[in-house]
Coordinates of C-alpha atoms in Angstrom, one line a residue:
M1 CA 9.4 68.8 -27.9
K2 CA 12.3 66.6 -29.1
I3 CA 11.3 63.0 -29.8
N4 CA 13.9 60.4 -28.9
I5 CA 13.6 57.9 -31.8
S6 CA 16.1 55.6 -30.3
M7 CA 14.1 55.2 -27.1
I8 CA 10.9 54.6 -29.0
K9 CA 12.6 51.8 -31.0
K10 CA 13.8 50.2 -27.9
A11 CA 10.3 50.3 -26.3
F12 CA 8.7 48.7 -29.4
G13 CA 11.4 46.0 -29.3
I14 CA 10.7 45.2 -25.7
V15 CA 6.9 45.0 -26.3
F16 CA 7.5 42.7 -29.3
I17 CA 9.7 40.3 -27.3
L18 CA 7.1 40.2 -24.5
M19 CA 4.3 39.4 -26.9
A20 CA 6.3 36.7 -28.6
I21 CA 7.1 35.1 -25.2
I22 CA 3.4 35.2 -24.1
G23 CA 2.3 33.8 -27.5
C24 CA 4.7 30.9 -27.2
Q25 CA 3.5 30.1 -23.6
E26 CA -0.1 30.1 -24.8
M27 CA 0.7 27.8 -27.7
D28 CA 2.6 25.4 -25.4
R29 CA -0.1 25.3 -22.7
P30 CA -2.8 22.6 -23.1
E31 CA -6.4 23.5 -22.9
L32 CA -8.0 23.3 -19.4
G33 CA -8.8 19.7 -18.8
D34 CA -6.1 18.3 -21.0
Y35 CA -3.7 17.8 -18.1
P36 CA -3.2 14.1 -17.1
A37 CA -5.0 13.0 -13.9
D38 CA -2.8 12.5 -10.9
E39 CA -2.7 8.8 -9.9
N40 CA -2.7 9.8 -6.3
P41 CA -3.9 13.4 -5.8
V42 CA -3.6 15.1 -2.4
G43 CA -6.3 13.7 -0.2
G44 CA -6.8 10.7 -2.6
P45 CA -7.6 7.2 -1.3
L46 CA -4.3 5.6 -2.2
K47 CA -2.2 6.3 0.9
F48 CA 0.8 4.0 0.5
Y49 CA 2.2 2.3 -2.6
V50 CA 5.4 0.4 -3.1
P51 CA 6.1 -1.3 -6.5
F52 CA 9.7 -2.4 -5.5
D53 CA 10.6 -1.8 -9.2
D54 CA 13.3 0.8 -9.3
N55 CA 16.1 -0.6 -11.4
T56 CA 19.0 -0.1 -9.0
S57 CA 21.1 -2.1 -6.6
D58 CA 20.4 0.3 -3.8
P59 CA 17.8 -1.4 -1.5
L60 CA 16.4 1.8 -0.3
R61 CA 15.8 3.1 -3.8
F62 CA 14.2 -0.1 -5.1
A63 CA 11.8 -0.1 -2.1
V64 CA 10.7 3.5 -2.7
D65 CA 7.1 4.6 -2.7
N66 CA 7.3 6.3 -6.0
I67 CA 3.9 8.0 -5.5
R68 CA 4.8 9.7 -2.3
A69 CA 8.7 9.4 -2.7
K70 CA 8.9 7.8 0.7
F71 CA 12.1 6.0 1.2
P72 CA 12.3 3.3 3.8
S73 CA 14.7 3.8 6.7
D74 CA 16.0 0.2 6.4
N75 CA 15.7 -2.5 3.8
P76 CA 17.8 -5.7 4.3
L77 CA 15.7 -7.7 1.7
A78 CA 16.6 -8.4 -1.9
Q79 CA 14.9 -7.8 -5.2
T80 CA 13.4 -10.7 -7.1
D81 CA 11.3 -11.1 -10.3
G82 CA 7.9 -9.9 -9.4
I83 CA 4.5 -10.2 -11.1
N84 CA 5.2 -6.9 -12.8
G85 CA 8.9 -6.1 -13.2
K86 CA 10.7 -6.6 -9.9
G87 CA 9.4 -7.6 -6.5
V88 CA 11.0 -8.2 -3.1
Q89 CA 12.0 -11.5 -1.5
G90 CA 11.7 -12.1 2.2
G91 CA 13.8 -14.6 4.2
E92 CA 15.9 -12.6 6.6
P93 CA 15.1 -13.6 10.2
K94 CA 13.7 -10.7 12.2
K95 CA 14.3 -8.4 9.2
F96 CA 11.8 -6.3 7.2
I97 CA 11.5 -3.1 5.2
A98 CA 11.0 -0.3 7.7
Y99 CA 9.1 2.9 7.0
S100 CA 8.7 5.9 9.4
S101 CA 4.9 5.7 8.8
A102 CA 2.2 4.6 6.4
N103 CA 1.6 8.3 5.6
D104 CA -1.9 9.3 6.8
F105 CA -3.5 5.9 6.4
A106 CA -4.3 5.4 10.0
S107 CA -5.9 8.8 10.4
T108 CA -8.1 8.6 7.3
A109 CA -9.0 4.9 6.9
A110 CA -12.6 4.6 8.2
S111 CA -12.9 1.9 5.5
F112 CA -9.7 0.4 4.0
T113 CA -8.1 -1.8 1.4
V114 CA -4.8 -3.6 1.7
A115 CA -3.7 -5.2 -1.6
F116 CA -0.6 -7.0 -2.8
W117 CA 0.8 -9.8 -4.8
A118 CA 2.4 -12.7 -2.8
K119 CA 4.2 -15.9 -3.6
H120 CA 5.0 -18.5 -1.0
K121 CA 5.7 -22.1 -0.3
A122 CA 4.2 -23.7 2.8
P123 CA 5.9 -22.0 5.8
T124 CA 7.4 -23.8 8.8
Q125 CA 6.4 -21.0 11.2
T126 CA 4.0 -18.2 11.7
E127 CA 5.0 -15.3 9.3
F128 CA 3.9 -11.7 9.0
I129 CA 3.3 -9.9 5.7
F130 CA 3.1 -6.4 7.2
A131 CA 2.5 -4.6 10.5
L132 CA 1.3 -1.1 11.4
T133 CA 3.1 -0.7 14.7
S134 CA 1.5 0.4 18.0
D135 CA 2.1 -0.2 21.8
N136 CA -0.3 -3.1 22.4
W137 CA 0.5 -6.8 23.1
A138 CA 1.3 -7.4 19.4
K139 CA 3.1 -4.0 19.0
A140 CA 0.8 -3.5 16.0
A141 CA -2.5 -1.8 15.3
M142 CA -3.0 -3.9 12.2
F143 CA -1.2 -6.9 10.6
V144 CA -1.7 -9.9 8.3
M145 CA -0.1 -13.2 9.3
V146 CA -0.1 -16.6 7.7
E147 CA 0.7 -20.1 9.0
G148 CA -0.4 -23.7 8.5
T149 CA 0.3 -26.2 5.7
A150 CA -0.3 -26.4 1.9
A151 CA -3.3 -28.6 2.6
N152 CA -4.6 -26.4 5.5
P153 CA -3.4 -22.8 5.0
I154 CA -4.3 -20.1 7.5
V155 CA -4.4 -16.4 7.0
K156 CA -5.5 -13.8 9.5
L157 CA -5.9 -10.0 9.5
F158 CA -5.9 -8.3 12.9
V159 CA -7.2 -4.8 13.7
D160 CA -6.7 -3.1 17.1
E161 CA -8.3 0.2 17.8
Q162 CA -7.3 0.3 21.5
P163 CA -9.7 1.3 24.3
S164 CA -8.9 5.1 24.2
T165 CA -10.7 5.3 20.9
G166 CA -13.8 3.7 22.3
G167 CA -13.0 0.8 19.9
S168 CA -12.0 -2.8 20.2
D169 CA -9.9 -5.4 18.4
K170 CA -10.9 -7.9 15.7
W171 CA -9.5 -11.0 14.1
F172 CA -10.6 -11.7 10.5
E173 CA -9.7 -15.3 10.0
W174 CA -9.7 -17.6 6.9
V175 CA -9.2 -21.0 8.6
N176 CA -10.5 -24.6 8.4
T177 CA -13.6 -24.6 6.2
K178 CA -12.8 -21.0 5.2
A179 CA -9.2 -21.7 4.3
V180 CA -7.9 -20.2 1.1
P181 CA -6.8 -22.9 -1.3
G182 CA -3.5 -22.5 -3.1
L183 CA -2.2 -20.0 -0.6
F184 CA 1.1 -21.9 -0.4
D185 CA 1.5 -23.2 -4.0
D186 CA 4.6 -21.0 -4.7
Q187 CA 2.8 -19.1 -7.5
W188 CA 2.0 -15.4 -7.7
H189 CA -1.5 -14.6 -6.4
H190 CA -3.2 -11.2 -5.8
Y191 CA -4.9 -10.6 -2.5
A192 CA -7.1 -7.6 -1.5
F193 CA -8.5 -7.3 2.0
V194 CA -11.4 -4.8 1.8
Y195 CA -13.2 -3.5 4.9
D196 CA -16.3 -1.4 4.2
G197 CA -17.1 0.6 7.4
T198 CA -20.5 1.6 6.1
I199 CA -21.7 -2.0 6.2
S200 CA -19.2 -3.5 8.7
K201 CA -18.1 -6.1 6.3
M202 CA -14.6 -7.5 5.4
V203 CA -14.2 -9.1 2.0
L204 CA -11.1 -11.1 0.8
Y205 CA -10.4 -11.1 -2.9
R206 CA -8.1 -13.7 -4.4
D207 CA -6.9 -13.1 -7.9
G208 CA -9.7 -10.6 -8.5
V209 CA -12.5 -12.7 -7.2
V210 CA -14.4 -12.5 -3.9
Y211 CA -13.4 -15.4 -1.7
E212 CA -16.5 -16.6 0.2
P213 CA -17.7 -16.4 2.8
V214 CA -17.3 -12.7 3.8
S215 CA -16.7 -11.7 7.4
Q216 CA -18.9 -9.3 9.4
W217 CA -17.7 -7.0 12.2
T218 CA -21.2 -6.9 13.4
N219 CA -22.6 -3.4 14.0
H220 CA -19.0 -2.0 14.3
G221 CA -19.0 0.7 11.6
N222 CA -15.9 2.7 10.7
V223 CA -12.5 1.8 11.9
K224 CA -11.0 4.2 14.4
F225 CA -7.3 3.7 14.8
N226 CA -5.7 5.3 17.9
T227 CA -3.4 7.6 15.9
S228 CA -1.6 8.8 19.0
K229 CA -0.3 5.2 19.4
V230 CA 0.3 4.2 15.7
G231 CA 3.9 4.4 14.8
S232 CA 6.1 3.0 11.9
F233 CA 5.1 0.7 9.1
R234 CA 6.8 -2.6 8.2
I235 CA 6.6 -4.7 5.1
G236 CA 7.6 -8.3 5.5
G237 CA 7.7 -8.3 9.3
S238 CA 5.8 -8.1 12.6
G239 CA 5.4 -5.4 15.2
N240 CA 7.4 -7.4 17.7
P241 CA 10.1 -9.6 16.0
E242 CA 11.7 -10.4 19.4
E243 CA 8.5 -12.4 20.3
G244 CA 9.5 -15.9 19.4
W245 CA 6.5 -16.8 17.2
M246 CA 6.3 -13.5 15.3
N247 CA 8.5 -14.4 12.3
S248 CA 9.3 -12.3 9.2
W249 CA 7.9 -13.1 5.8
T250 CA 10.0 -15.6 3.7
G251 CA 8.0 -15.4 0.4
G252 CA 7.9 -12.9 -2.4
L253 CA 5.9 -9.7 -2.4
D254 CA 5.0 -7.2 -5.2
Q255 CA 2.9 -4.1 -5.8
F256 CA 1.9 -3.3 -2.1
R257 CA -0.9 -0.8 -1.7
M258 CA -3.0 0.6 1.1
Y259 CA -6.1 2.6 0.5
A260 CA -8.3 4.6 3.0
S261 CA -11.4 3.4 1.1
A262 CA -13.1 0.1 0.3
L263 CA -12.3 -0.7 -3.3
T264 CA -15.1 -2.0 -5.5
A265 CA -15.0 -5.4 -7.1
G266 CA -14.2 -3.8 -10.4
E267 CA -11.3 -1.8 -9.0
V268 CA -9.8 -4.9 -7.3
N269 CA -10.2 -6.9 -10.5
E270 CA -8.4 -4.1 -12.4
L271 CA -5.4 -4.5 -10.1
F272 CA -5.4 -8.2 -10.7
T273 CA -5.9 -8.2 -14.5
G274 CA -3.4 -5.3 -14.9
K275 CA -0.9 -7.0 -12.6
L276 CA -0.8 -3.8 -10.6

């Protein structure tokens, strides 16, 4: 039998090249467990995050959720100096940053945390920091609003589960003797609204510290949003801006986060101390 030396050489050459490629791939690949942890893995508790920090003049890009790459559909607001890089400055009547949704926050948030940095002088009107839209009287399943004066500030978080979920609505209020001092001192402060459905308790953290007293949603348990009614998500505005008293936010905001979990005191403090 005649041996084709040329074909044998070619075969050995191909094998050598393949071994070299495989060897290089193995050398470049880190050991299992060396990969960096995903800040927000699929199914993780951080459902929505906007740092407002993209260095661009395009308002849609600087308001991007750079974890989920979720661009707003509208952003008439301007960038400003934030607590960490850039933030966003409110002040446009009936205007806000509009997103198609808050991802899967409403469908997964049995407990929840809403955290952000805010800076505001005393308002002359009732203003809304955010709204998760719905079809009720407020056109919102959840919102945070502020009003009052520097001496008597008022902040309220509203949750509406709507009757079809077998739920109810709830106002968590920090007013009068529970008023949060320094709310309107025109300085950056970190706020975290933490509701733990396992114990039916709402805690407000200000600058990494629990602001007493806490609020109970007595015997309520987990939140159950009516996801068939929940719609878009707005930062810096209300669910119904055409309603005369539901005004848009005129202060600064930075590092806006929504979790489908109740953050621990240590986790909230880490957001504050890290200016996150």
